[in-house]
Tab-separated table of C-alpha atoms and ligand atoms in Angstrom:
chain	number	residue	atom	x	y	z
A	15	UNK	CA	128.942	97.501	98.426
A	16	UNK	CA	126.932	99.954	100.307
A	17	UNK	CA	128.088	103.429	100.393
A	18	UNK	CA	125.846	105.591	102.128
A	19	UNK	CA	128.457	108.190	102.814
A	20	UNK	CA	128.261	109.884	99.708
A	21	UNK	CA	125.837	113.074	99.483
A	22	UNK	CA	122.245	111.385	99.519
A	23	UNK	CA	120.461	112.788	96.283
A	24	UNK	CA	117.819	115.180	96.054
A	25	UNK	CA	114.531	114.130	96.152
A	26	UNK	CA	112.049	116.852	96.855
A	27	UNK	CA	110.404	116.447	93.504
A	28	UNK	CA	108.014	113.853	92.951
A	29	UNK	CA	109.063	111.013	91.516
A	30	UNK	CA	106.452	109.816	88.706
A	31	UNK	CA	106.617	113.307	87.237
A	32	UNK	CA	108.060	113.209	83.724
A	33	UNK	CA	110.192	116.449	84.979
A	34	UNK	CA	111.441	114.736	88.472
A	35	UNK	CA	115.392	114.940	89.190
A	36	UNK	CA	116.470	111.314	87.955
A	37	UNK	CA	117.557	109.250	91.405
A	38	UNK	CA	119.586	106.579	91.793
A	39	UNK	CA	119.653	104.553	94.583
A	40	UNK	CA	122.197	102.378	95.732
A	41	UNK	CA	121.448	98.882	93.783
A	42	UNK	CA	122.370	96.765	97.000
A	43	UNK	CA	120.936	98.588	99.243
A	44	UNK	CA	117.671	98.687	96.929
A	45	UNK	CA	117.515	94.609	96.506
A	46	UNK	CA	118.133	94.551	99.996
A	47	UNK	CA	114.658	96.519	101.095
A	48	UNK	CA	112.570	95.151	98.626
A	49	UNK	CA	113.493	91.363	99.752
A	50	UNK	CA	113.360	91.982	103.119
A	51	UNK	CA	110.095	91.102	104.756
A	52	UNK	CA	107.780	93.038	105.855
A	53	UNK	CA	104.322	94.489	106.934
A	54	UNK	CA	102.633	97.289	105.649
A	55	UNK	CA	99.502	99.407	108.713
A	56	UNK	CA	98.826	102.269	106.731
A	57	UNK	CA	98.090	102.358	103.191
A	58	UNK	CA	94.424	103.427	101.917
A	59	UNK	CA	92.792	100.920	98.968
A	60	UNK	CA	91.648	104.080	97.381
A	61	UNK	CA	95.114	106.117	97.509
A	62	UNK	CA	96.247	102.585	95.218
A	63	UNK	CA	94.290	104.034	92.501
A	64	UNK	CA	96.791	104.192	89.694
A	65	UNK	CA	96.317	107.359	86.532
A	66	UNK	CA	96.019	103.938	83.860
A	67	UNK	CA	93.749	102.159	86.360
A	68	UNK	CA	91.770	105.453	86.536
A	69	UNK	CA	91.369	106.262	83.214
A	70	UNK	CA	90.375	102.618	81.967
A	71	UNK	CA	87.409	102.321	85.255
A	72	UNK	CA	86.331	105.715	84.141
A	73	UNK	CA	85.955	104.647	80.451
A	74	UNK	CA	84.599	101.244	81.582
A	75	UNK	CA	81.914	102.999	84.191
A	76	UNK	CA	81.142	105.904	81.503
A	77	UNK	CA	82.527	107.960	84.797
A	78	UNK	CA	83.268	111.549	83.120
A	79	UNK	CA	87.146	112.984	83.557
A	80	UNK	CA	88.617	116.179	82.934
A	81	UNK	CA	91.924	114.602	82.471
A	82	UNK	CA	92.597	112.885	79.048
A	83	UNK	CA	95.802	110.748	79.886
A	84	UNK	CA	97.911	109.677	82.544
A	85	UNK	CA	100.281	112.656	81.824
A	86	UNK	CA	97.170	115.348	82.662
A	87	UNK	CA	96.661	113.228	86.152
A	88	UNK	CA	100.299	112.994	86.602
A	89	UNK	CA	100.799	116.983	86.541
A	90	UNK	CA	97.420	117.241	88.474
A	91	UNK	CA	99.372	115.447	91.586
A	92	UNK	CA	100.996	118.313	92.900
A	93	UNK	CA	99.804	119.099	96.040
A	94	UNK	CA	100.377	122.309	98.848
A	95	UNK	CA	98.893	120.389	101.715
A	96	UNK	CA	96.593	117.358	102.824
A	97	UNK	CA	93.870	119.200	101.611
A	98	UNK	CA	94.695	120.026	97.693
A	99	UNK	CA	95.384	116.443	97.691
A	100	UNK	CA	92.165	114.967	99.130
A	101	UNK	CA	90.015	117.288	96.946
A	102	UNK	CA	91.362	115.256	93.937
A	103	UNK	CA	91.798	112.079	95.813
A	104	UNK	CA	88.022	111.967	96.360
A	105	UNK	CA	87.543	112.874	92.690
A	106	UNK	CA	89.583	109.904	91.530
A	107	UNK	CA	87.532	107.688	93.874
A	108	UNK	CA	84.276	108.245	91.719
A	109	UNK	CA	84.762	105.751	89.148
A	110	UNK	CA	85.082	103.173	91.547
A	111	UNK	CA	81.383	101.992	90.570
A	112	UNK	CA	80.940	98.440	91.286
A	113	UNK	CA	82.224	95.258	93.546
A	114	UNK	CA	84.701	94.258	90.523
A	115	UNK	CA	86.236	98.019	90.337
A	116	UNK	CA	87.314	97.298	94.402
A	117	UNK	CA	88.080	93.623	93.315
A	118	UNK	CA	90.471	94.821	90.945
A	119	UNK	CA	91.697	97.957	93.119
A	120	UNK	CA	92.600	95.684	96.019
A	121	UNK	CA	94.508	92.785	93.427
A	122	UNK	CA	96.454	95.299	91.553
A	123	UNK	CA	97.809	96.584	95.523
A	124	UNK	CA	98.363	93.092	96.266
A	125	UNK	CA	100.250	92.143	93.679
A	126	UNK	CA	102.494	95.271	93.782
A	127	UNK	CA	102.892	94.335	97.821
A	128	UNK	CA	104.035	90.422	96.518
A	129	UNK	CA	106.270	91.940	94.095
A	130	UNK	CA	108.315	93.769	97.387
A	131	UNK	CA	107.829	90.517	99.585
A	132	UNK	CA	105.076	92.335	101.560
A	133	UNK	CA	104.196	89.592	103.580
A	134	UNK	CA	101.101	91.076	105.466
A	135	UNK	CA	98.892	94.145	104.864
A	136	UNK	CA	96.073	96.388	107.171
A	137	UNK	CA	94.569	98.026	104.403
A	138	UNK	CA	92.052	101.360	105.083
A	139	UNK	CA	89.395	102.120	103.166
A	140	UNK	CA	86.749	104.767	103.572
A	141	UNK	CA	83.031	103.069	102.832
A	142	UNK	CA	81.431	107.174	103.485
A	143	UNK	CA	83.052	108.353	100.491
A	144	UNK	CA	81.591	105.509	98.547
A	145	UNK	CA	78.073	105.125	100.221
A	146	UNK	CA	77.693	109.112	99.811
A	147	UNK	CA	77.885	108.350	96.035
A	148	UNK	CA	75.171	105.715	96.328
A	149	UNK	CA	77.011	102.320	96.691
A	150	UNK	CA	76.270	99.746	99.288
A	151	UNK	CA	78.804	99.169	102.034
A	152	UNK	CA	78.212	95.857	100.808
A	153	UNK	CA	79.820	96.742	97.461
A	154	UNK	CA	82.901	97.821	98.674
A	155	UNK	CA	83.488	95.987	101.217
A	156	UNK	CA	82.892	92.652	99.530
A	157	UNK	CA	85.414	93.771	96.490
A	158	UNK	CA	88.103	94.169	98.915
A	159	UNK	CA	87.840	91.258	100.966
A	160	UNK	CA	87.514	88.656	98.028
A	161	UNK	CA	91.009	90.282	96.781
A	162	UNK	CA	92.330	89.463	99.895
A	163	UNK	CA	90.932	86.302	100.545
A	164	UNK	CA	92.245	85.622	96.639
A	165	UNK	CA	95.986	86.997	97.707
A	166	UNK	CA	96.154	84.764	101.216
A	167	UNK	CA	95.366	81.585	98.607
A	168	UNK	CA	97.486	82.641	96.247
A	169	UNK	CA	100.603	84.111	97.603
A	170	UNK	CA	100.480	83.433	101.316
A	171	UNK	CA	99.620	87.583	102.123
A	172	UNK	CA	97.991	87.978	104.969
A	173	UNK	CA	95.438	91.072	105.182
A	174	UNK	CA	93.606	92.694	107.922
A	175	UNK	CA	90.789	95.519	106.952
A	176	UNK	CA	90.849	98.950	109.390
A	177	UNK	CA	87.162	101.427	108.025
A	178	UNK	CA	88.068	105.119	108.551
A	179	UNK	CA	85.268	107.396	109.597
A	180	UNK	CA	85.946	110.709	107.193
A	181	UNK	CA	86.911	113.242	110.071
A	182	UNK	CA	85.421	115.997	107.613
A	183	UNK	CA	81.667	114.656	108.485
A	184	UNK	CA	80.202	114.411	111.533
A	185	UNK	CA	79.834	111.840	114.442
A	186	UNK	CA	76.635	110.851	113.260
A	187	UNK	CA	77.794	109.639	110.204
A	188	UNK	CA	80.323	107.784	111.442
A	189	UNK	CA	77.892	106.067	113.766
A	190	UNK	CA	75.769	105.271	110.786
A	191	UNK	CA	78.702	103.387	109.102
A	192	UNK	CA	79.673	101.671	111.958
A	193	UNK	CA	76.097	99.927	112.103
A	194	UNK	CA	76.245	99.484	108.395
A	195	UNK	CA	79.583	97.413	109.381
A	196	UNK	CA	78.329	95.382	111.787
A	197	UNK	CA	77.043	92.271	109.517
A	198	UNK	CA	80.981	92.392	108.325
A	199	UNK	CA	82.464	92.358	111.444
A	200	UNK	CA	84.140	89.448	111.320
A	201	UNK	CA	86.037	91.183	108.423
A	202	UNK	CA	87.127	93.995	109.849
A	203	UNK	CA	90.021	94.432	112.644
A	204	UNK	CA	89.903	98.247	113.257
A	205	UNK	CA	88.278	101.434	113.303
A	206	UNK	CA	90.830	104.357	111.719
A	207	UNK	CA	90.070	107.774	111.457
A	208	UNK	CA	91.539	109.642	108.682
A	209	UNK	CA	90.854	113.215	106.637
A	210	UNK	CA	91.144	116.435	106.739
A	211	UNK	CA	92.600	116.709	110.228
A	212	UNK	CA	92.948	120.588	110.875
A	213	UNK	CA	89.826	121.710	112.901
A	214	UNK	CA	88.855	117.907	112.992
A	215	UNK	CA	89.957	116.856	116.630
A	216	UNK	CA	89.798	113.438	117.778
A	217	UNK	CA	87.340	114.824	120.601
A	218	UNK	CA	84.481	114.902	117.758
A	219	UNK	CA	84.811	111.075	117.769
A	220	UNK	CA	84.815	110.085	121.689
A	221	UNK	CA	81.502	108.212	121.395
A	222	UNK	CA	81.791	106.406	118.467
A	223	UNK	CA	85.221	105.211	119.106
A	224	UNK	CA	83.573	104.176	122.306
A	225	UNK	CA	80.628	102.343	121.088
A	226	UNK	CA	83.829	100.744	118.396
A	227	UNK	CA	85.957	99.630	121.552
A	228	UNK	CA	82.284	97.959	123.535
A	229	UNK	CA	82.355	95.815	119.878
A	230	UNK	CA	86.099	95.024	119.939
A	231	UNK	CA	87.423	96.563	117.450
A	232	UNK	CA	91.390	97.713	117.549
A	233	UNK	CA	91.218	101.518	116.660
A	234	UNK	CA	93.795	103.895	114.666
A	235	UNK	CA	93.642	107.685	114.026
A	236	UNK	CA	95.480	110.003	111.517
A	237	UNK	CA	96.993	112.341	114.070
A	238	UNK	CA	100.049	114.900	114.497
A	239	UNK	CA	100.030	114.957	110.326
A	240	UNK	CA	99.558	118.022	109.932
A	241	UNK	CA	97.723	118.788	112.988
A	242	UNK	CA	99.163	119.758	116.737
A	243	UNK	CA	100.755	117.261	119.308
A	244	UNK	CA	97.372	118.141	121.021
A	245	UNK	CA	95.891	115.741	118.963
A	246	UNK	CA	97.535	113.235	119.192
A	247	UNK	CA	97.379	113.650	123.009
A	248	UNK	CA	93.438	113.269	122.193
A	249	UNK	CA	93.641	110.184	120.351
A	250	UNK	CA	95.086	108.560	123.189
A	251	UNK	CA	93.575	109.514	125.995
A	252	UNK	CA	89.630	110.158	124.427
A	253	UNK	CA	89.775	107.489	121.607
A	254	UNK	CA	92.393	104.996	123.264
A	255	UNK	CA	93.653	103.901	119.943
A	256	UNK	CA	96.510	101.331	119.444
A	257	UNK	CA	98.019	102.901	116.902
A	258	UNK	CA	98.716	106.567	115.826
A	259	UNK	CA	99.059	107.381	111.934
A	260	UNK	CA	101.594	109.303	111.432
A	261	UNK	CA	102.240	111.395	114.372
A	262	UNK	CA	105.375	113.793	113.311
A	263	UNK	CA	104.490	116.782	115.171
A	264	UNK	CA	104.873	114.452	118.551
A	265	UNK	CA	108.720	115.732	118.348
A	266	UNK	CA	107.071	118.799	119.762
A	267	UNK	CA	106.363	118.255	123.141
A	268	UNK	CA	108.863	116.319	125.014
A	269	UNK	CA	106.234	114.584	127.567
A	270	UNK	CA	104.377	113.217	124.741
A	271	UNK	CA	107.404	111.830	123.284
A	272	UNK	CA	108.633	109.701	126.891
A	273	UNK	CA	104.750	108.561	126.759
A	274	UNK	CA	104.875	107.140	123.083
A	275	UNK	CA	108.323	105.336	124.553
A	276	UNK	CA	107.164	104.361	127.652
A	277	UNK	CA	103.630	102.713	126.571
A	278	UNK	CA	105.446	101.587	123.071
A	279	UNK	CA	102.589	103.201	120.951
A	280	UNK	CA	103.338	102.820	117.351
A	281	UNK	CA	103.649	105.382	114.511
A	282	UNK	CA	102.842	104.720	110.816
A	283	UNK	CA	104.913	106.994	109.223
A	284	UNK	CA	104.855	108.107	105.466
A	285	UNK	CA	107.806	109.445	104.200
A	286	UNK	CA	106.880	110.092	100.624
A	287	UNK	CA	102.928	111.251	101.955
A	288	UNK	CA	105.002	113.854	104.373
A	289	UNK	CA	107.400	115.101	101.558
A	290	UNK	CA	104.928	115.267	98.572
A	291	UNK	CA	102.068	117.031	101.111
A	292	UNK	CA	104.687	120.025	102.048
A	293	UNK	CA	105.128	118.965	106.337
A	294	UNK	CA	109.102	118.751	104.771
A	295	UNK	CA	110.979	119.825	102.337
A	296	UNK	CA	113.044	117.586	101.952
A	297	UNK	CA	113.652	113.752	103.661
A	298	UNK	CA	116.490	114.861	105.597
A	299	UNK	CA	114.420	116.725	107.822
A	300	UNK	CA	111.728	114.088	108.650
A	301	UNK	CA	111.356	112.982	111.994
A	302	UNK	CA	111.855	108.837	111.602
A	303	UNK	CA	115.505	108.999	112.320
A	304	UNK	CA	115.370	111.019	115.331
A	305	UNK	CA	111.838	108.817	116.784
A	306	UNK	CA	114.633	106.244	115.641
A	307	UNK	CA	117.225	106.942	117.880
A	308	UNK	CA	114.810	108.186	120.989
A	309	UNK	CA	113.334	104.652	120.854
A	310	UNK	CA	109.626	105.050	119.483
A	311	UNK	CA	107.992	102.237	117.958
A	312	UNK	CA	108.488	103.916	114.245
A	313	UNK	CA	107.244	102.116	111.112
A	314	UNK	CA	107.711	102.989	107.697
A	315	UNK	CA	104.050	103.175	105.033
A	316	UNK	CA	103.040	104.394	101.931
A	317	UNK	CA	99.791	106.076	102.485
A	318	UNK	CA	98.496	106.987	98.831
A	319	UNK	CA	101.409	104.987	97.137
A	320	UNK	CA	99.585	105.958	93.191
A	321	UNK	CA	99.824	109.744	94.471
A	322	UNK	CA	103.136	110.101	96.152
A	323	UNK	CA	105.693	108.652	93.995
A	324	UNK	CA	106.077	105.071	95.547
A	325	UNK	CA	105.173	102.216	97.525
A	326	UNK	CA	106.459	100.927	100.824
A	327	UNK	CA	109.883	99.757	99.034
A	328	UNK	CA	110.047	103.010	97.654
A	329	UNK	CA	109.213	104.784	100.779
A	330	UNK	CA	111.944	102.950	102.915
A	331	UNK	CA	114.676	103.479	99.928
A	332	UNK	CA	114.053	107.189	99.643
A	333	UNK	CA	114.184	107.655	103.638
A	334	UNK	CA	116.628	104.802	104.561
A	335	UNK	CA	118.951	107.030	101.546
A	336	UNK	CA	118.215	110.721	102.547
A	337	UNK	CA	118.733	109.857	106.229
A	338	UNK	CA	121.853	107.391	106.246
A	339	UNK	CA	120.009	104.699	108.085
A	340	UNK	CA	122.662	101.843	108.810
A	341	UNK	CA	121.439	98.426	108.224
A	342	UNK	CA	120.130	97.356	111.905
A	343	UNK	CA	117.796	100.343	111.462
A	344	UNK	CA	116.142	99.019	108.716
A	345	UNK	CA	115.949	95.534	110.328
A	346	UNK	CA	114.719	97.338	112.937
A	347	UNK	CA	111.520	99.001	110.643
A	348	UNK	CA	110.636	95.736	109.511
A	349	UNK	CA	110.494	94.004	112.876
A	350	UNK	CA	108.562	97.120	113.792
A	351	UNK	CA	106.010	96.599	111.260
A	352	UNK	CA	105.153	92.841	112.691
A	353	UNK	CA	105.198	94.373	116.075
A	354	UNK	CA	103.119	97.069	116.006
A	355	UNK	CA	100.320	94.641	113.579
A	356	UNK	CA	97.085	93.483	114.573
A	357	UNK	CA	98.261	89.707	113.865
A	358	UNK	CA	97.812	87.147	116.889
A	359	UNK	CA	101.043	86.900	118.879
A	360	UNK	CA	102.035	82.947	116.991
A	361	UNK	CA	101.471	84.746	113.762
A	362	UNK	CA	103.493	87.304	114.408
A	363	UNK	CA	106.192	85.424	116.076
A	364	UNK	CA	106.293	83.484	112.736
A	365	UNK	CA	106.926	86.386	110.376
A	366	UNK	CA	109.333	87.588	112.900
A	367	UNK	CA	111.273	84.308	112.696
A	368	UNK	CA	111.172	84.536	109.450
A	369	UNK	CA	112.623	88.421	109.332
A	370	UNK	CA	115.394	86.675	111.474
A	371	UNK	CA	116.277	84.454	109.145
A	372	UNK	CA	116.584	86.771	106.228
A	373	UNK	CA	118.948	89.262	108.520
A	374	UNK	CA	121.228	85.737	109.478
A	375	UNK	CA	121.748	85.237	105.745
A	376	UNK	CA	121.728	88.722	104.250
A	377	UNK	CA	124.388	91.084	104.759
A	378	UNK	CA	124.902	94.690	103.542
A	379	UNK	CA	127.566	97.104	103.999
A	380	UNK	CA	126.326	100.608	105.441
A	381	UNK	CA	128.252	103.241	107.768
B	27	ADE	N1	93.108	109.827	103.392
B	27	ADE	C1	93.935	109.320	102.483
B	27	ADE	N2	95.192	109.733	102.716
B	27	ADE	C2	95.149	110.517	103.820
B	27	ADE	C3	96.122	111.222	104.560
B	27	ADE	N3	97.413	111.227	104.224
B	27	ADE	N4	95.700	111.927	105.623
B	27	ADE	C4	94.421	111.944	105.976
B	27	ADE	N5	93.472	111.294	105.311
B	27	ADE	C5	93.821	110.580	104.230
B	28	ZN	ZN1	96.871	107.960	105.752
């Protein structure tokens, strides 16, 4: 039995710290998330990178550390905003040396996305970060798809790959990638755009997201994270992206709102990201219920799941607990999440029948 009536339990404090408030979630309601079927859009290979998997690539790749354990990285992972948290999220990325390291990266994500019946993934990576270190887009690239190609053999996951130009560099550099790209293509589904997004507008990205739509590529952006509705307005209208990551701040300006709606533009949202970045205090006050109930095409991600406390089942737990979200809302998030993918419409009618299925023969009590 379900009851979500009770007081839903702090959470503010993240939840891999040794000194987090202990949670417990409601058992049924927990079995009943992590077997329910699902897709996960926005989750970046690099934000998989777990302290133990750190520590042993750095020993492996003779990659120096300041931290000593997983304890030292664990108390590092505090952040104030997006930006205290990419300045060590780039850090961590430099002992990613060779094709195995992104081999291995990719699995260990996989496996963990098996483990909560994740049945297909569009996972972001960001090559710039890698190539500015010296490695070949080749390298990375390659690492990533063979997990995938591994985890469709193995356990049925599908996976589709979206490259994110780094918002912090400019346009040319994102051109430059998007050539280096172009003998992978047919591994590749979309261009994202993700970053430090204050004083990084979409704008700064019209022509390569152009020259990305002329090769037919879908196309994402980080936008409305911690930046203003503006820029999300941007995304749309000068980069003409499917998708918008994130998105919360388009609860400020009503007009933008009845166009999400109207056009059925969907949001990746990231609880845990959101809370453990400072845009909430707490996840009472995100904006998912409320997109929710005004009829956005909301979806529910992990973002930098080894930095924020928790993967997608974790995500939807926490937020389908702080926010009392009855059970045809969370049917609702996973139908969302096939929806709003880049799979071919048979595909996705199939892991939509499938969803169906699970809600005829699954029940659970909630208000
Ligand atoms: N890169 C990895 N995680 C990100 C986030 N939450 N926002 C922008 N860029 C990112
Ligand atoms: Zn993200």
């Amino acid at each position: 039995m379900v009851n979500m009536k009770q007081t839903p339990p702090s959470y503010s404090t993240h939840p891999t710290h040794p000194d987090m408030n202990p949670v417990i979630f409601d058992p049924a309601l927990q079995s009943f998330i992590n077997e329910l079927p699902k897709a996960e859009l926005h989750v970046h290979i690099e934000g998989t990178l777990e302290p133990t998997m750190l520590l042993d690539l750095a020993q492996r790749n003779s990659v120096h550390t300041e931290y000593r354990n997983t304890e030292q990285l664990q108390q590092a992972y505090r952040f104030g905003n997006l930006q205290d948290f990419l300045d060590i999220y780039y850090t961590g990325t430099g002992v990613l040396c060779c094709e195995q390291d992104f081999y291995e990266l990719t699995r260990a994500y996989l496996q963990k996305a098996r483990q909560q019946n994740i049945l297909h993934t569009e996972i972001m990576f960001d090559p710039q970060t890698h190539c500015a270190r010296g490695l070949a887009f080749s390298t990375v690239i390659s690492g990533i798809h063979r997990a995938c190609e591994e985890a469709r053999g193995k356990f049925g996951i599908s996976s589709h790959l979206i490259l994110c130009f780094l918002r912090h560099l400019d346009e040319q550099s994102a051109f430059a990638t998007l050539e280096a790209a172009a003998d992978y293509r047919p591994w590749i589904t979309a261009i994202g755009l993700d970053s430090s997004e204050q004083g990084n507008p979409p704008e700064k990205f019209r022509s390569v997201f152009a020259e990305a739509t002329k090769q037919g590529y879908h196309k994402v952006a980080h936008a409305g994270e911690e930046g203003p509705a503006a820029y999300i307005w941007q995304a749309l209208q000068l980069l003409q992206v499917d998708r918008i990551d994130h998105g919360n701040r388009a609860l400020d300006d009503p007009k933008l709102i009845t166009t999400l709606r109207d056009r059925q533009i969907p949001l990746t949202l990231c609880p845990l990201s959101n809370l453990q970045l400072k845009n909430i205090a707490h996840l009472h006050q995100h904006p998912l219920r409320s997109m929710l109930e005004q009829g956005l095409l909301v979806t529910v991600n992990s973002d930098d799941p080894a930095y924020f406390g928790g993967y997608l089942s974790r995500n939807l737990l926490a937020v389908a607990t702080a926010q009392q979200l009855d059970r045809e809302q969370i049917l609702t998030l996973a139908k969302n999440s096939f929806t709003a993918s880049f799979l071919d419409e048979p595909t996705k009618k199939r892991y939509l029948d499938h969803l169906q299925q699970y809600a005829n023969n699954t029940s659970l009590n909630t208000p």
